[in-house]
């Protein structure tokens, strides 16, 4: 039985995969209310009541340059910014299409223009989120004629983004899940994007009910909303697709002022690693405040993630998955002529009177390394790692020491140098 070949990624898709880690920003009029981005829907606010929020949307603390610096400090390599969400308010100048946009609001400026400029200044790739669900158009339930008029409006809107903001790293759509049987005229939309932005990634979120599902041939990545991604079997696929998992820092995409259920820095580090285990990107969301500032806790978590990435030699970006058998959540990546063992759940070494967590250290077997190993070291401190292996390298055992008292990296990475 012939094995179907796995397609090679297009250059833009291979580049996207090497980005590895992205920052997602959900910000708009809903942020003024501090109850998530669906507040208009859940409070059943009328369009006229909701649109009055634009009079208070001043963006006083929206400092795109500071946000881009924070994203770079976090180790993110791309940023996805909500240019228009389901409420229909555009953070960009819709150039006559609608006056429900930031230049017509109290902010009085094109916030997307500031965002893309700031990303480029920090060497980050700007991605633009654009909704395809619009409550002002009743797009999920309107009749066919109205829906086709709506799609013309979406096309014209996205074309403004594709023609007026320089080179865009990607368009990130969200909302097709709201009208499942519809003809979304994706051929037209994606052909227009390819015409103006031939190297942009095109991503269309399949939502929590269809994680990892493939779709239109022009799409470049599958999406895993709010759950860890699973490795696809790309054998026989007509096109290599990347994978991307997006998740909130607490339970809300748009800022939720009463949501205290935040992820810890440790969870963020573990989820980043879990995505990279299968070569998927990790897109972590922050909801800026009403005035446009990144909240303190989220900023701190982002900085800690960046410190972890720095300490582990940035292997998180370029190393690729390697099929091996490891214990628990551990896994191996390969790159630069070496293998990288990711060890979860190690504990601190130290006096029993002071170390609170036991277990987790000791011997960890790896099956299936392609080559024998001649040396191993922990990337964070260069400490030599002891190991044993079978003559044919089929079995390798790494002696996983815990952390020196005073440190705990959550996930520790060992570089395994193969024999020549
Ligand atoms: C879901 C939510 C939407 C959010 C998106 C982020 O589609 O409905 O509000 O922007 O997830 O992926």
XYZ file of C-alpha atoms in Angstrom, residues 143-384:
242
model
C -32.422 36.901 4.243
C -30.290 35.822 1.274
C -30.400 39.194 -0.501
C -29.394 41.094 2.631
C -26.690 38.483 3.302
C -25.209 38.985 -0.169
C -25.254 42.756 0.382
C -23.473 42.093 3.681
C -20.793 40.031 1.930
C -20.237 42.932 -0.493
C -19.735 45.149 2.571
C -17.269 42.663 4.128
C -15.327 42.463 0.858
C -15.161 46.231 0.529
C -14.113 46.526 4.186
C -11.341 43.948 3.956
C -10.144 45.464 0.675
C -9.633 48.773 2.516
C -7.384 46.927 4.981
C -5.515 45.173 2.171
C -4.861 48.357 0.196
C -4.128 51.005 2.808
C -1.959 49.564 5.578
C 1.150 48.288 3.846
C 2.210 44.654 3.949
C 0.005 42.633 6.282
C 1.196 39.369 7.850
C -2.251 37.827 7.749
C -6.029 38.221 7.762
C -7.737 36.383 10.607
C -11.469 35.866 10.031
C -14.000 34.826 12.635
C -17.705 34.239 12.299
C -18.416 31.860 9.399
C -19.511 29.393 12.084
C -22.517 31.709 12.657
C -24.253 30.744 9.368
C -23.199 27.191 8.656
C -25.005 26.434 5.395
C -24.285 29.816 3.816
C -22.284 30.474 0.660
C -19.693 32.849 2.134
C -18.289 33.579 -1.318
C -14.825 32.754 0.017
C -13.382 32.467 -3.501
C -14.044 36.167 -4.072
C -12.789 37.333 -0.673
C -9.597 35.311 -0.704
C -8.839 36.110 -4.366
C -9.057 39.813 -3.525
C -6.671 39.327 -0.588
C -4.214 37.363 -2.718
C -4.288 40.158 -5.316
C -3.324 42.881 -2.830
C -1.466 40.855 -0.192
C -0.025 37.779 -1.940
C 2.159 36.792 1.046
C -0.474 37.258 3.749
C -1.676 34.263 5.737
C -5.414 33.674 5.452
C -6.926 32.119 8.557
C -10.618 31.591 9.250
C -11.471 30.502 12.785
C -13.595 27.342 12.759
C -14.577 27.980 16.376
C -14.812 25.724 19.431
C -17.186 23.339 17.729
C -14.830 22.478 14.853
C -11.252 22.704 16.086
C -8.654 21.731 13.505
C -11.156 21.400 10.675
C -9.802 22.134 7.194
C -11.806 24.255 4.792
C -11.391 26.412 1.735
C -8.225 25.632 -0.287
C -6.953 29.218 0.090
C -6.856 28.942 3.887
C -3.336 28.556 5.281
C -3.852 27.283 8.843
C -6.274 25.307 10.934
C -7.462 26.813 14.214
C -7.914 25.410 17.705
C -9.912 27.827 19.788
C -9.555 27.493 23.564
C -8.035 24.011 23.611
C -4.701 22.363 22.951
C -4.133 21.390 19.310
C -3.783 17.834 18.045
C -1.247 16.797 15.433
C -2.913 16.431 12.033
C -2.097 13.632 9.596
C -1.121 15.725 6.581
C -0.426 12.672 4.388
C -2.359 13.119 1.168
C -3.412 16.708 1.936
C -3.407 18.825 -1.252
C -1.741 21.662 0.712
C 0.337 21.823 3.902
C -1.598 23.786 6.525
C -0.144 25.238 9.706
C -1.991 24.898 13.000
C -2.700 27.617 15.537
C -4.264 27.452 18.982
C -5.755 30.652 20.405
C -6.825 31.104 24.008
C -7.762 33.749 26.513
C -5.721 34.721 29.549
C -8.883 34.357 31.659
C -12.365 33.496 30.326
C -12.926 36.562 28.141
C -11.473 37.748 24.851
C -12.565 41.349 25.408
C -11.633 42.653 28.850
C -13.745 41.169 31.668
C -13.337 43.381 34.718
C -14.958 40.836 37.035
C -13.143 37.777 35.650
C -10.430 36.713 38.101
C -9.888 33.218 36.707
C -6.537 34.001 35.063
C -4.091 31.454 33.724
C -0.808 31.320 35.589
C 2.542 31.988 33.915
C 3.238 28.268 34.365
C 0.120 27.339 32.381
C 1.065 29.780 29.627
C 4.554 28.245 29.389
C 3.137 24.711 29.348
C 0.532 25.586 26.697
C 3.173 27.249 24.527
C 5.271 24.076 24.757
C 2.254 21.835 24.103
C 1.571 23.749 20.885
C 5.194 23.598 19.734
C 5.249 19.853 20.460
C 3.234 19.436 17.252
C 4.601 22.524 15.478
C 1.440 24.577 16.075
C 1.468 28.280 16.941
C 0.273 29.597 20.277
C -1.860 32.747 20.037
C -2.390 34.158 23.538
C -5.057 36.816 24.018
C -5.168 40.015 26.045
C -8.178 42.337 26.274
C -6.891 45.897 26.688
C -8.822 48.147 29.093
C -11.486 50.675 28.090
C -8.802 53.295 27.517
C -6.546 50.906 25.588
C -3.978 49.877 28.177
C -2.663 46.320 28.694
C -3.740 45.334 32.245
C -0.905 44.863 34.748
C -1.363 41.131 35.348
C -1.429 40.271 31.667
C 1.614 42.438 31.008
C 3.490 40.637 33.796
C 2.575 37.196 32.448
C 3.704 38.198 28.966
C 7.050 39.394 30.323
C 7.574 36.160 32.238
C 6.805 34.152 29.103
C 9.428 36.192 27.304
C 11.979 35.509 30.046
C 11.296 31.777 29.800
C 11.749 31.833 26.024
C 15.025 33.702 26.435
C 16.263 31.172 29.047
C 15.442 28.175 26.869
C 17.490 29.351 23.954
C 14.620 30.382 21.758
C 14.442 26.803 20.511
C 10.692 27.252 20.717
C 10.608 29.047 17.361
C 12.626 27.001 14.879
C 12.845 23.437 16.174
C 10.376 21.017 14.596
C 8.440 18.014 15.938
C 10.208 14.639 16.097
C 8.186 11.443 16.422
C 9.498 9.768 19.602
C 8.029 7.946 22.579
C 8.339 9.914 25.815
C 6.747 9.715 29.245
C 3.903 11.996 30.302
C 3.806 15.351 28.545
C 7.506 15.252 27.644
C 8.482 15.440 23.978
C 11.432 15.973 21.644
C 11.972 18.588 18.935
C 14.739 18.627 16.377
C 16.664 21.469 14.814
C 20.150 22.843 14.133
C 21.564 19.308 14.067
C 20.436 18.625 17.633
C 17.468 17.211 19.524
C 15.700 19.105 22.321
C 14.077 17.226 25.185
C 11.242 19.127 26.923
C 10.824 17.890 30.500
C 7.607 18.741 32.360
C 6.824 18.355 36.073
C 10.351 18.363 37.451
C 10.679 19.393 41.074
C 13.148 21.457 42.996
C 16.051 19.806 44.718
C 16.541 20.926 48.278
C 16.017 20.233 51.920
C 12.747 18.490 52.731
C 11.994 21.278 55.185
C 11.856 23.825 52.437
C 10.998 22.101 49.155
C 7.232 21.830 48.819
C 7.028 19.576 45.764
C 8.522 16.126 45.561
C 8.808 13.643 42.723
C 9.205 14.243 39.043
C 12.973 13.921 38.961
C 14.926 10.896 37.857
C 15.270 8.760 34.749
C 13.111 9.500 31.733
C 13.194 7.105 28.756
C 12.928 8.199 25.124
C 12.182 5.747 22.338
C 12.955 6.417 18.712
C 15.767 8.962 18.631
C 17.215 8.621 15.107
C 20.881 8.817 16.226
C 23.065 8.013 19.244
C 23.795 10.934 21.526
C 27.316 12.025 22.410
C 26.524 14.841 24.840
C 23.578 16.429 26.635
C 23.189 19.680 28.563
C 20.380 21.670 30.151
C 19.916 24.812 28.039
C 18.957 27.086 30.927
C 22.279 26.803 32.763
C 24.576 24.692 30.579
C 24.678 21.958 33.232
C 25.732 18.590 31.785
